[in-house]
Amino acid sequence: MTLSRITLTTPLVIALMTASASALADTPQYGANPDLPEPQRGLLPSMTVPEPADWGDRKPIVPEGYSITEIASDLKIPRQTLVLPNGDILVAEGSGGNAPKLKPKDFVAGIIKAKGKSSFKGGDRLTLLRPNGDGSYEQSVFAENLNAPYGLALTDNGLYVANQDALVRFDYEEGQTTADGPPEVVTPLPSEINHHWTKALTASPDGRYLYVGIGSNSNITERGMEAEVDRAEIWEIDAETGAHRAYATGVRNPTALTFQPGTDTLWAVANERDELGPDLVPDYLTSIQDGGFYGWPYSYWGQHVDPRVKPENPDKVESAIAPDYSLASHRAPLGIAFSTPQVGGEYSDGVFVGQHGSWNRADPVGYNVVFIPFQNGRPAGDPKEFVSGFLSDEGRARGRPVGVTVAPDGSVIVADDLTNAVWRVTRDDAGSTAPAATSSDSTTAPGTAPATPDDNALTPENDAATPDDSTATPGTEPATPEATPEDEAVMPEAPSDTPADPSSEDREDPATTAT
Amino acid sequence: MLLSWRRKPATLSLNAHDNNVPPWHQFSFNDFRGSAVNAAVEYTHRRGLNPLHGVVLAGTFVLFLGAALSDYAYMASYEIQWATFASWLIASALVCNGLAFVCALFGLFTAGNRRRGLIQMLLLLVSFLLGFVNALIHAMDAWAMMPTGLILSIIVTILALVAAWIGFTATVTRKAQ
């Protein structure tokens, strides 16, 4: 039997590493005030890169009452998805970065990390998935010859794609299946070295501005501060002129951006620094303050100084903002999507986060899509696993989630860059808003009556929200339809009949019972 | 045999082979004695190193020294390029150090002074192990390698210098009859 993991731990290293695992293994590091242990690093960084494994006849695991289907396969490193107004889904495929190997270490680490990745070459293209009406999707190429496209956004002005080196724009008419031609460059993006090459993208609700996440050019300044000009920032780009300003700085690797529905608040997930131990530094989900500095490289989680950065900068450390919500360390969140009432049940109000999974840790973590419940527009409670089963019991990786999108019909779209597929999670008792897609879905979860638990979960949540939400209305369910007029530019939001939808699902859907 | 050097005897030798020299020495790769041995005169024979051994032994010291100086430059300037230089200098030094160790090991079977050969070999072993640890320390990002990296670089430089000193000054002194 071959080893299922590559674990870089020799007896020498074990002897030299300080005792680490036990202290925080049991304490989930979630929420606004995570436990932060002392930084530590053995002589070798702990590395466990799960080797890829086939799904066989398995599928990712979703909660009871939900089903998951593979709606696209044989893609070339799918990263982010965008649901278009007519129900088509765009998938950005690519793999970027041209960071030169600087130290002997980079050669060794490159070989090890490559074992956990797909061997496919990135497609540098956009694939369009068009629903056939029976839950399956037709796959066609929308645009080619892009440069590691990652972030996607649609506004009234067109379709924006964040390549690894430029923000570009396509004209888009509803129903279009191929791009009219090569895109026009809105503005170049920092791309020298591109240690963290992914350029996350979202558009403001009015479509005037585009927001691009630009990751740092190193783990922790080991390529020199000269390489970090215009890095670890979120840019606000004027859609008309292409002019930009740094909207937020010090965000090490903002890998996914989105606006909270009904508000002007930008949210991001970010990957924090490595090689400070298995429980440092927590990756996070946070609202982004205009002009905010989030610590990188000088400090993490507010004022925790990173001793590896010289010269120090106490003034910057002083000004650093602690993020809103810890997703715990090394999860590698790469996707973010606000839920809608159409998703249903306990998943109606909150954020889905696609977690690519860890390497800098003895026990792999992440490798799932989690749901962070919200109350009054703020995170409230621990993450719940929404899609799992990407890691096998033997510690091999069957898939690695990246981008997450919630479609207007309440289905959750998950890109998987190891399986090279796109998954679609649907509610078995989804209402009439869904494009009749549930019929062919085979359920992974055991078939129990789905409607009842959803009801129970939903009703108390609504009640609980009412007494103390005098200050913050946006996140509660009734607020969503109110907000709809503002954000038609980004993505069509819930139709107005939605609030009643999830709670009135007592009827048995014939499509579901058939499966 | 560029690095093989010896003090010339005062007079020409009378016989091609000195009977006092053990046979393995007469044919030693290290011991390039030629025919110039004077039976009548007391002489000091400073044995030269195998040139490959000499090159890698000197290289070990020089490269570790370069790493130590680069580390110092990083510490003084925070300029990350120096740390990168140090990483590669250490990697190169380890190659030389490993080869020098192998040469010293083989030298044990040929050397006139085994005690010195053994000390040289052990020094090279210690400098290799510490140098390897130093390479791992230097693989840490940015300032995480400090100050351990600089301290280790200085230690292995000193070890390599002593090993080279011993290696290059190995002498065989004897009195001829």
PDB file of N, CA, C and O in Angstrom, chain A residues 59 67-72 135 422-426 437 440-442:
ATOM      1  N   LYS A  59     -19.815  10.957  -4.123  1.00  0.00           N
ATOM      2  CA  LYS A  59     -20.049  12.368  -4.418  1.00  0.00           C
ATOM      3  C   LYS A  59     -19.757  13.148  -3.145  1.00  0.00           C
ATOM      4  O   LYS A  59     -19.715  12.565  -2.061  1.00  0.00           O
ATOM      5  N   SER A  67     -29.317  17.925  -2.386  1.00  0.00           N
ATOM      6  CA  SER A  67     -28.678  16.979  -3.300  1.00  0.00           C
ATOM      7  C   SER A  67     -27.543  17.694  -4.014  1.00  0.00           C
ATOM      8  O   SER A  67     -27.573  18.919  -4.171  1.00  0.00           O
ATOM      9  N   ILE A  68     -26.586  16.912  -4.466  1.00  0.00           N
ATOM     10  CA  ILE A  68     -25.474  17.518  -5.204  1.00  0.00           C
ATOM     11  C   ILE A  68     -25.268  16.780  -6.520  1.00  0.00           C
ATOM     12  O   ILE A  68     -25.397  15.554  -6.590  1.00  0.00           O
ATOM     13  N   THR A  69     -25.037  17.551  -7.560  1.00  0.00           N
ATOM     14  CA  THR A  69     -24.821  16.997  -8.897  1.00  0.00           C
ATOM     15  C   THR A  69     -23.586  17.616  -9.496  1.00  0.00           C
ATOM     16  O   THR A  69     -23.302  18.792  -9.275  1.00  0.00           O
ATOM     17  N   GLU A  70     -22.891  16.840 -10.273  1.00  0.00           N
ATOM     18  CA  GLU A  70     -21.778  17.387 -11.048  1.00  0.00           C
ATOM     19  C   GLU A  70     -22.380  17.933 -12.336  1.00  0.00           C
ATOM     20  O   GLU A  70     -22.936  17.185 -13.134  1.00  0.00           O
ATOM     21  N   ILE A  71     -22.277  19.247 -12.540  1.00  0.00           N
ATOM     22  CA  ILE A  71     -22.917  19.830 -13.726  1.00  0.00           C
ATOM     23  C   ILE A  71     -21.915  20.161 -14.824  1.00  0.00           C
ATOM     24  O   ILE A  71     -22.301  20.556 -15.916  1.00  0.00           O
ATOM     25  N   ALA A  72     -20.622  20.042 -14.516  1.00  0.00           N
ATOM     26  CA  ALA A  72     -19.607  20.256 -15.556  1.00  0.00           C
ATOM     27  C   ALA A  72     -18.393  19.426 -15.184  1.00  0.00           C
ATOM     28  O   ALA A  72     -18.059  19.305 -14.006  1.00  0.00           O
ATOM     29  N   GLY A 135     -31.819  19.630 -15.236  1.00  0.00           N
ATOM     30  CA  GLY A 135     -30.789  19.568 -14.201  1.00  0.00           C
ATOM     31  C   GLY A 135     -29.400  19.385 -14.764  1.00  0.00           C
ATOM     32  O   GLY A 135     -28.421  19.577 -14.061  1.00  0.00           O
ATOM     33  N   VAL A 422     -17.628  21.251 -11.769  1.00  0.00           N
ATOM     34  CA  VAL A 422     -18.471  22.197 -11.038  1.00  0.00           C
ATOM     35  C   VAL A 422     -19.613  21.390 -10.420  1.00  0.00           C
ATOM     36  O   VAL A 422     -20.237  20.553 -11.084  1.00  0.00           O
ATOM     37  N   TRP A 423     -19.831  21.616  -9.141  1.00  0.00           N
ATOM     38  CA  TRP A 423     -20.900  20.931  -8.416  1.00  0.00           C
ATOM     39  C   TRP A 423     -22.058  21.896  -8.196  1.00  0.00           C
ATOM     40  O   TRP A 423     -21.853  23.097  -8.037  1.00  0.00           O
ATOM     41  N   ARG A 424     -23.276  21.343  -8.161  1.00  0.00           N
ATOM     42  CA  ARG A 424     -24.451  22.172  -7.895  1.00  0.00           C
ATOM     43  C   ARG A 424     -25.259  21.511  -6.796  1.00  0.00           C
ATOM     44  O   ARG A 424     -25.662  20.343  -6.911  1.00  0.00           O
ATOM     45  N   VAL A 425     -25.441  22.269  -5.723  1.00  0.00           N
ATOM     46  CA  VAL A 425     -26.213  21.758  -4.593  1.00  0.00           C
ATOM     47  C   VAL A 425     -27.609  22.356  -4.665  1.00  0.00           C
ATOM     48  O   VAL A 425     -27.769  23.575  -4.758  1.00  0.00           O
ATOM     49  N   THR A 426     -28.608  21.506  -4.653  1.00  0.00           N
ATOM     50  CA  THR A 426     -29.984  21.989  -4.732  1.00  0.00           C
ATOM     51  C   THR A 426     -30.774  21.455  -3.556  1.00  0.00           C
ATOM     52  O   THR A 426     -30.485  20.386  -3.016  1.00  0.00           O
ATOM     53  N   ALA A 437     -34.736  21.629 -11.967  1.00  0.00           N
ATOM     54  CA  ALA A 437     -33.459  20.937 -12.095  1.00  0.00           C
ATOM     55  C   ALA A 437     -33.323  19.743 -11.173  1.00  0.00           C
ATOM     56  O   ALA A 437     -32.424  18.956 -11.291  1.00  0.00           O
ATOM     57  N   SER A 440     -33.458  15.031 -11.917  1.00  0.00           N
ATOM     58  CA  SER A 440     -32.479  13.995 -12.207  1.00  0.00           C
ATOM     59  C   SER A 440     -31.408  13.888 -11.131  1.00  0.00           C
ATOM     60  O   SER A 440     -30.512  13.075 -11.234  1.00  0.00           O
ATOM     61  N   ASP A 441     -31.499  14.744 -10.136  1.00  0.00           N
ATOM     62  CA  ASP A 441     -30.462  14.717  -9.100  1.00  0.00           C
ATOM     63  C   ASP A 441     -30.623  13.492  -8.213  1.00  0.00           C
ATOM     64  O   ASP A 441     -31.700  13.232  -7.687  1.00  0.00           O
ATOM     65  N   SER A 442     -29.564  12.802  -8.048  1.00  0.00           N
ATOM     66  CA  SER A 442     -29.618  11.679  -7.117  1.00  0.00           C
ATOM     67  C   SER A 442     -29.178  12.176  -5.754  1.00  0.00           C
ATOM     68  O   SER A 442     -28.215  12.911  -5.625  1.00  0.00           O
TER      69      SER A 442
END
